[in-house]
PDB file of C-alpha atoms in Angstrom:
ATOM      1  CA  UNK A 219     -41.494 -61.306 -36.548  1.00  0.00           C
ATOM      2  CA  UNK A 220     -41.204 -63.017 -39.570  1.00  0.00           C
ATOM      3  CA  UNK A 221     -43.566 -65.794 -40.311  1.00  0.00           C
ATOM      4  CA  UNK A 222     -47.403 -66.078 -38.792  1.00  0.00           C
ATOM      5  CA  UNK A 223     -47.890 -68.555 -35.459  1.00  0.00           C
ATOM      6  CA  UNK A 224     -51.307 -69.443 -36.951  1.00  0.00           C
ATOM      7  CA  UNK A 225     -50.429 -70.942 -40.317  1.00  0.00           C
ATOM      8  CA  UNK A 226     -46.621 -70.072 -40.975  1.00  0.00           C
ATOM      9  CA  UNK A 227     -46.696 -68.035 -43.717  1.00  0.00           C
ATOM     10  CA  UNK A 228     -45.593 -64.320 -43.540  1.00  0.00           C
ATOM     11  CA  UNK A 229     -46.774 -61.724 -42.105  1.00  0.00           C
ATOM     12  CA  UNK A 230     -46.165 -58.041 -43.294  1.00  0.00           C
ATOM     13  CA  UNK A 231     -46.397 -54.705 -41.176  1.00  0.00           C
ATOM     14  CA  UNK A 232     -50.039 -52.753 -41.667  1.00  0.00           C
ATOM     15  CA  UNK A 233     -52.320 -50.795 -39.637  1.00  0.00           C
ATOM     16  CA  UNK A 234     -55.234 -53.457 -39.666  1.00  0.00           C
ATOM     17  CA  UNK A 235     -58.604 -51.795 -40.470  1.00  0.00           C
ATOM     18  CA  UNK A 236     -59.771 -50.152 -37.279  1.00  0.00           C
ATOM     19  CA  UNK A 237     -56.617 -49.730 -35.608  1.00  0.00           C
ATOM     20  CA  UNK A 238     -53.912 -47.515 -35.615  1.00  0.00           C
ATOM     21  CA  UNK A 239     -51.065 -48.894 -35.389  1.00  0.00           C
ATOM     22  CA  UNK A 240     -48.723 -50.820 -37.364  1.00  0.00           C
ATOM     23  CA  UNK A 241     -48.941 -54.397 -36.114  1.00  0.00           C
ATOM     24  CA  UNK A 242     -47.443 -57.725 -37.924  1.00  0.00           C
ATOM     25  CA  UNK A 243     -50.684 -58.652 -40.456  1.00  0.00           C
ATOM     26  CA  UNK A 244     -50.530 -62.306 -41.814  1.00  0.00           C
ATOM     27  CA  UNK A 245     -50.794 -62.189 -45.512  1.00  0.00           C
ATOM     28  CA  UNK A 246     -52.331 -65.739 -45.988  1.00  0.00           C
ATOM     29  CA  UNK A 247     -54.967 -66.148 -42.320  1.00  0.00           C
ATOM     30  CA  UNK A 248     -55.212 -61.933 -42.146  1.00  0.00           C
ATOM     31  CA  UNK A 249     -54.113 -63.330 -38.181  1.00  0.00           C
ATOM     32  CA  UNK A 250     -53.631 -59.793 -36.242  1.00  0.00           C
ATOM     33  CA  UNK A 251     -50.327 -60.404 -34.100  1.00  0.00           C
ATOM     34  CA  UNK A 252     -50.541 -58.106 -31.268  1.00  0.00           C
ATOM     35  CA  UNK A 253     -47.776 -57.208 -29.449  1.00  0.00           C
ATOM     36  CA  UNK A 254     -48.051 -55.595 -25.713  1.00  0.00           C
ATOM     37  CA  UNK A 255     -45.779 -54.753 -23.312  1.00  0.00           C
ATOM     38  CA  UNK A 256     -44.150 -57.230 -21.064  1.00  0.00           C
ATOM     39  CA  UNK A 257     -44.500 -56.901 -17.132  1.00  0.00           C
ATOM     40  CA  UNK A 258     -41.967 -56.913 -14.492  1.00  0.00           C
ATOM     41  CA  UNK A 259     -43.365 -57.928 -10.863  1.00  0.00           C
ATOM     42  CA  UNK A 260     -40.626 -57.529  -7.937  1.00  0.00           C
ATOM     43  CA  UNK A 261     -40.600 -56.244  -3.945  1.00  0.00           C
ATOM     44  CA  UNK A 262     -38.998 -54.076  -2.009  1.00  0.00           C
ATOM     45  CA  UNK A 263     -38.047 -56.408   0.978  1.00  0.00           C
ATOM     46  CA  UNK A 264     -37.069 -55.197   4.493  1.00  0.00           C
ATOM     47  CA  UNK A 265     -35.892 -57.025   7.253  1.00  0.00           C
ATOM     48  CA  UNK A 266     -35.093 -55.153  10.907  1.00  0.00           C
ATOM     49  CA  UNK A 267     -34.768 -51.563   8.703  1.00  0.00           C
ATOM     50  CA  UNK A 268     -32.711 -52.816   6.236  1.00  0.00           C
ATOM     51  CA  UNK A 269     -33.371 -53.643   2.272  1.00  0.00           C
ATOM     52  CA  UNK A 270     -32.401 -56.686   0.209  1.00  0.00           C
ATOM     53  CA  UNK A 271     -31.042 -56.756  -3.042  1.00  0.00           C
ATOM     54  CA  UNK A 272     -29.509 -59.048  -4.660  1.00  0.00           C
ATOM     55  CA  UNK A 273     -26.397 -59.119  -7.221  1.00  0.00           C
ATOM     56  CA  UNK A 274     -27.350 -60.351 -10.896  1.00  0.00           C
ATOM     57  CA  UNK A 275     -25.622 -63.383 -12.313  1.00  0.00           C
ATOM     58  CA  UNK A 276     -27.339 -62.405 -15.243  1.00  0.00           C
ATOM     59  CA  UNK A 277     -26.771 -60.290 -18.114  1.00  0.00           C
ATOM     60  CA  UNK A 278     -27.775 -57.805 -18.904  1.00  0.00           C
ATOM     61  CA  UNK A 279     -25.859 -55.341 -15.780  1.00  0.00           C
ATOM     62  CA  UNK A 280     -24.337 -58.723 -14.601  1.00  0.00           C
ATOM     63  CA  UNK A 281     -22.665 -57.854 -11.120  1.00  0.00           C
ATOM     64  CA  UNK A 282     -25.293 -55.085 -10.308  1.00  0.00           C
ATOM     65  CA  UNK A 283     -27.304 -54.601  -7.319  1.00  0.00           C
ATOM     66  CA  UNK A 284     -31.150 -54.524  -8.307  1.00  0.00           C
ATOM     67  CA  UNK A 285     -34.277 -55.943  -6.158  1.00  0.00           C
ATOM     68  CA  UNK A 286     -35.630 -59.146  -6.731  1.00  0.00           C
ATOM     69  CA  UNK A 287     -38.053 -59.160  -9.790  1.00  0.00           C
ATOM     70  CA  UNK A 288     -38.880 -60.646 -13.257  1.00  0.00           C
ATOM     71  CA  UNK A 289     -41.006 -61.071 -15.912  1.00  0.00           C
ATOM     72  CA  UNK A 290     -44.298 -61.859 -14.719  1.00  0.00           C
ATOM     73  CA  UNK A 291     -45.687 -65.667 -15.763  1.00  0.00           C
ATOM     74  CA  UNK A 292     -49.093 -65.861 -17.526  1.00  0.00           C
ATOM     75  CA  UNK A 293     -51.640 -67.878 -15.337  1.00  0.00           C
ATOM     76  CA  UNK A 294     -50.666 -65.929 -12.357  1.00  0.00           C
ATOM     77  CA  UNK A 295     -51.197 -62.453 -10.660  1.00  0.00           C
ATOM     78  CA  UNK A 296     -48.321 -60.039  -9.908  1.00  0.00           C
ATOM     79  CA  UNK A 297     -48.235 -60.216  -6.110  1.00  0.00           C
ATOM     80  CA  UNK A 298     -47.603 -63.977  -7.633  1.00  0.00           C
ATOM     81  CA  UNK A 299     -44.967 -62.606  -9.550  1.00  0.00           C
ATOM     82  CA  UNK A 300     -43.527 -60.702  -7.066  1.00  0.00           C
ATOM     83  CA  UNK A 301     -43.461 -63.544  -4.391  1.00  0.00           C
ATOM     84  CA  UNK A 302     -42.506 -65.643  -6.821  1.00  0.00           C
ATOM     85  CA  UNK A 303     -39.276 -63.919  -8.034  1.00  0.00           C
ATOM     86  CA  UNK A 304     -38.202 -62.669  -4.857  1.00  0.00           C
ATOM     87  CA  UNK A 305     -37.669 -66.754  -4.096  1.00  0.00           C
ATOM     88  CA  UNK A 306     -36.166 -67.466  -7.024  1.00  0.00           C
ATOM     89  CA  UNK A 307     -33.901 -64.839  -6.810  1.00  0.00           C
ATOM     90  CA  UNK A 308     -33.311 -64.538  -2.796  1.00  0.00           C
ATOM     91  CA  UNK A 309     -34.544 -67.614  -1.652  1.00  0.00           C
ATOM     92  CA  UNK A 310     -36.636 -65.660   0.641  1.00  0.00           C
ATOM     93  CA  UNK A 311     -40.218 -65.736   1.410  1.00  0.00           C
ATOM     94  CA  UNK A 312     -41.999 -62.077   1.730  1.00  0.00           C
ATOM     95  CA  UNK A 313     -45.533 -60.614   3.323  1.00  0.00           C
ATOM     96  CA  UNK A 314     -46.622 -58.330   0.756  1.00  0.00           C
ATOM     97  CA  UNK A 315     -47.443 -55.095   2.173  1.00  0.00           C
ATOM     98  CA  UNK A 316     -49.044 -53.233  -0.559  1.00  0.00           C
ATOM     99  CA  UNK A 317     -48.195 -51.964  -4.183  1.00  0.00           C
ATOM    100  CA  UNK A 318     -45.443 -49.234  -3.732  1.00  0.00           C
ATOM    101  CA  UNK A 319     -44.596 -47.858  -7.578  1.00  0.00           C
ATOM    102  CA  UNK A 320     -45.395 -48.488 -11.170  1.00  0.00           C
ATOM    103  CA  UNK A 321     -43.563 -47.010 -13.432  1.00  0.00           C
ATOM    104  CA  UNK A 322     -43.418 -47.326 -17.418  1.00  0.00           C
ATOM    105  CA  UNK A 323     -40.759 -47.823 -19.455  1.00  0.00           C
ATOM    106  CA  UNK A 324     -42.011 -47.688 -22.930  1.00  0.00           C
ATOM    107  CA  UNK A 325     -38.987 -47.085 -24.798  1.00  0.00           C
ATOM    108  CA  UNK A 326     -38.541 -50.624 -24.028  1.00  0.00           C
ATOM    109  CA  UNK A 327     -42.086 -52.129 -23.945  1.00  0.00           C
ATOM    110  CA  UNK A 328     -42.368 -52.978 -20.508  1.00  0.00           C
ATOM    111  CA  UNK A 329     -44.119 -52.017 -17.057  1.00  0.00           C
ATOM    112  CA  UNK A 330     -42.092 -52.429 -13.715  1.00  0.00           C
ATOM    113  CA  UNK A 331     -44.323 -53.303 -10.575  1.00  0.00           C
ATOM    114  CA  UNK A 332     -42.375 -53.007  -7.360  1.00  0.00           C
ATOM    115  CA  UNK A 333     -44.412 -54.238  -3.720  1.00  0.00           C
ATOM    116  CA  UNK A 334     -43.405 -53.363  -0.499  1.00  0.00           C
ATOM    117  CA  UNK A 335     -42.473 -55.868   1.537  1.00  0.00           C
ATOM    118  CA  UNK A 336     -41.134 -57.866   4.582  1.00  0.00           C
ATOM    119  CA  UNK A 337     -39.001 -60.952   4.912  1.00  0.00           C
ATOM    120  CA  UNK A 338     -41.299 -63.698   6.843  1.00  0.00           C
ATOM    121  CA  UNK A 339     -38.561 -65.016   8.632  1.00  0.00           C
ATOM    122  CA  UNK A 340     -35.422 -63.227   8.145  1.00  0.00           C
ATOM    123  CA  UNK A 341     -34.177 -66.200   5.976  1.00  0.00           C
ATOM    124  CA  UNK A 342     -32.802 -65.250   2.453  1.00  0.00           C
ATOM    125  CA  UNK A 343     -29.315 -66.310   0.052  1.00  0.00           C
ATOM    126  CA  UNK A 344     -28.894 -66.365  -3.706  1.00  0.00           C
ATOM    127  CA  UNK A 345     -30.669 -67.752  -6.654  1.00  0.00           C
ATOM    128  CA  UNK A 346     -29.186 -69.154  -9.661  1.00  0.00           C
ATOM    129  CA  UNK A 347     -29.952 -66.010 -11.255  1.00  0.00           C
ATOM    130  CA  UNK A 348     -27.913 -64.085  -8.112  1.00  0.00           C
ATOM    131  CA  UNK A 349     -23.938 -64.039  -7.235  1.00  0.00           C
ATOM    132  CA  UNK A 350     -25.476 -62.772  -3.432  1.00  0.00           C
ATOM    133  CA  UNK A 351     -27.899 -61.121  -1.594  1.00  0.00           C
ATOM    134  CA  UNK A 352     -27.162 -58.793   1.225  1.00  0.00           C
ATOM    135  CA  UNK A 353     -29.322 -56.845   3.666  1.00  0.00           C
ATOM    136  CA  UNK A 354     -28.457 -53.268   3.059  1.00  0.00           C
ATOM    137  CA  UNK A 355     -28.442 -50.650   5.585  1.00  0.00           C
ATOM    138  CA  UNK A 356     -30.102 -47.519   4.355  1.00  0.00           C
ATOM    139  CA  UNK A 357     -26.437 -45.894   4.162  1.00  0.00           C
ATOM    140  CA  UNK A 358     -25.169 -48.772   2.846  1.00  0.00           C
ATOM    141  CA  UNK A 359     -27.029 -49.114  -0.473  1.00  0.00           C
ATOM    142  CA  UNK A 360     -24.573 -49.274  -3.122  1.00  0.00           C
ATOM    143  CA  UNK A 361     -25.698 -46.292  -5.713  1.00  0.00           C
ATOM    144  CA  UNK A 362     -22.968 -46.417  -7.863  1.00  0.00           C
ATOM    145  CA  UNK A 363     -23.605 -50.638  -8.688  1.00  0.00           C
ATOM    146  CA  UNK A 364     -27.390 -50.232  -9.237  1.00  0.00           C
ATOM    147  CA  UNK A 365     -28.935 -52.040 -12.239  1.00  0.00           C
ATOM    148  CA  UNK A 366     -31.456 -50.305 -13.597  1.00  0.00           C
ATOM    149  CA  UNK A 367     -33.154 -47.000 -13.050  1.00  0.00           C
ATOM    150  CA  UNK A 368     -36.564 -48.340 -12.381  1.00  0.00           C
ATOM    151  CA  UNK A 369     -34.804 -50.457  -9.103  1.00  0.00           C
ATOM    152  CA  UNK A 370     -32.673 -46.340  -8.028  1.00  0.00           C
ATOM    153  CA  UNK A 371     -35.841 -44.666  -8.578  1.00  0.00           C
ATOM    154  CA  UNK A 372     -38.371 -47.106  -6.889  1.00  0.00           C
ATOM    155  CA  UNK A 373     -35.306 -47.083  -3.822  1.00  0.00           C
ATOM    156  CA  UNK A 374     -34.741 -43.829  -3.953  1.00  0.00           C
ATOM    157  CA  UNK A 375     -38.763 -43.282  -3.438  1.00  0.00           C
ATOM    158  CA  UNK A 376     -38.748 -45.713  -0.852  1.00  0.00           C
ATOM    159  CA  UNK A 377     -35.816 -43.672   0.877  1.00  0.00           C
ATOM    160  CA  UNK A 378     -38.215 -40.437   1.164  1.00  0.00           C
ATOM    161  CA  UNK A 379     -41.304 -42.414   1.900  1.00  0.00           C
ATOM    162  CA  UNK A 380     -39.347 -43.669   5.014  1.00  0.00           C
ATOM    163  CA  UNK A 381     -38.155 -40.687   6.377  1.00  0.00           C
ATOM    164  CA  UNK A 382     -41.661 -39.024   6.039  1.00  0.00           C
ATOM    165  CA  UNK A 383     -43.162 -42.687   7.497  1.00  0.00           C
ATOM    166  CA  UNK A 384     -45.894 -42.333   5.055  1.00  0.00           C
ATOM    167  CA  UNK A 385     -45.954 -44.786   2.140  1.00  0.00           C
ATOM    168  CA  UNK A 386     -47.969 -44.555  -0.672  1.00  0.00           C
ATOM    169  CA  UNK A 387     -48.815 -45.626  -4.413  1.00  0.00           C
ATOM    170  CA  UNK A 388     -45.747 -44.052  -6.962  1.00  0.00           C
ATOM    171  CA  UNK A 389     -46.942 -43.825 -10.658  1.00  0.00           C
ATOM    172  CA  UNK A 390     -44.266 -42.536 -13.069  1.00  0.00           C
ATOM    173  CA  UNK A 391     -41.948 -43.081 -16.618  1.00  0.00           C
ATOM    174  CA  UNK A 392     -38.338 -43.494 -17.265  1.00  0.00           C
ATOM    175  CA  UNK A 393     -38.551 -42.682 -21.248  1.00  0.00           C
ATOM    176  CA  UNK A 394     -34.735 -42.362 -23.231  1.00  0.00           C
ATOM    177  CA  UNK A 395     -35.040 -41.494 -26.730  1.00  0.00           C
ATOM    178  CA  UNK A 396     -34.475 -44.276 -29.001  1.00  0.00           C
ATOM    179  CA  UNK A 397     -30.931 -44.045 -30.569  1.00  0.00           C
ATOM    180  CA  UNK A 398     -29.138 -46.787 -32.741  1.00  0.00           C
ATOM    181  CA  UNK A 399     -26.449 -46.963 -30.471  1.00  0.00           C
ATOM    182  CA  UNK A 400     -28.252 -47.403 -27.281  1.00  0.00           C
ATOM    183  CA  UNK A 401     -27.647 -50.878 -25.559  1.00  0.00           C
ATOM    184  CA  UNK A 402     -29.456 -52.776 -23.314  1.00  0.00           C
ATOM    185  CA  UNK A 403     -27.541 -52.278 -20.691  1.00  0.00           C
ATOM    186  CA  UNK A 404     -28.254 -48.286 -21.087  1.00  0.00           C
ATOM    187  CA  UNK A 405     -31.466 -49.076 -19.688  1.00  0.00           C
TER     188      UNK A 405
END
């Protein structure tokens, strides 16, 4: 950040008064410019024992298999979120069954929300921001070609939950130490 949203002038790193950390600090308004950490809303989604994921069009991990989700929209909640991006990305409409796992990913600034869920109809295809969707099999799902470790460890929970036939609430981290060389698509 470079220049204040409030009155365009610059704004310099400080710890404001009261705080404790550094935060971008307008040096003409004294505007505070928080910055928190963005969340990412998504499902599970089964249909007749199998999961649904859907192949990004998108970078980054274009080609990978991941579960529908996205950045959560202000003015809305994130079962919202999560209906709302399993839609746009599978063109399917889902019952949400419950929260299933939260998990942090600060070394990134963001907070991955995954809902279990089931298809309403069976009906589902691809998104502009998918290549496909596919029902997977619980055999089937594709390991090597998942995007993101939030989406292997949320199906990986999932996995263990159903063999046990007890679902509950997951809380947990995925934290890599910051390196210069570290991409996006290391995430």
């Amino acid at each position: 950040m470079k220049y204040c949203s409030t009155c365009g002038h610059p704004v310099k790193q400080r710890i404001p008064e009261g705080d404790n950390r550094h935060r971008y600090v307008c040096v003409n308004c004294s505007t505070i410019h928080y910055q928190n950490p963005r969340i990412v809303a998504g499902t599970v989604p089964v249909w007749d024992g199998r999961i649904l994921l859907c192949r990004r069009a998108i970078e980054p991990r274009y080609g990978y298999w991941t579960l529908p989700a996205g950045y959560m929209e202000n003015s809305e909640t994130t079962v919202e979120a999560a209906e709302r991006e399993t839609l746009e990305e599978a063109l399917a409409e889902v019952n949400i069954e419950g929260l299933y796992s939260i998990i942090d990913v600060p070394h990134i600034n963001q907070v991955h929300m995954f809902f279990r869920a089931t298809l309403k109809d069976g009906r589902f295809g691809a998104g502009e921001e998918s290549l496909e969707s596919r029902l997977f099999a619980l055999d089937e799902i594709p390991w090597e070609d998942i995007s993101f470790p939030t989406v292997r460890k949320t199906l990986e929970l999932f996995l263990e939950d159903l063999k046990k036939d007890s679902f509950g609430v997951h809380i947990s981290d995925i934290r890599h130490p910051m390196a210069a060389t570290r991409s996006k698509d290391d995430l």
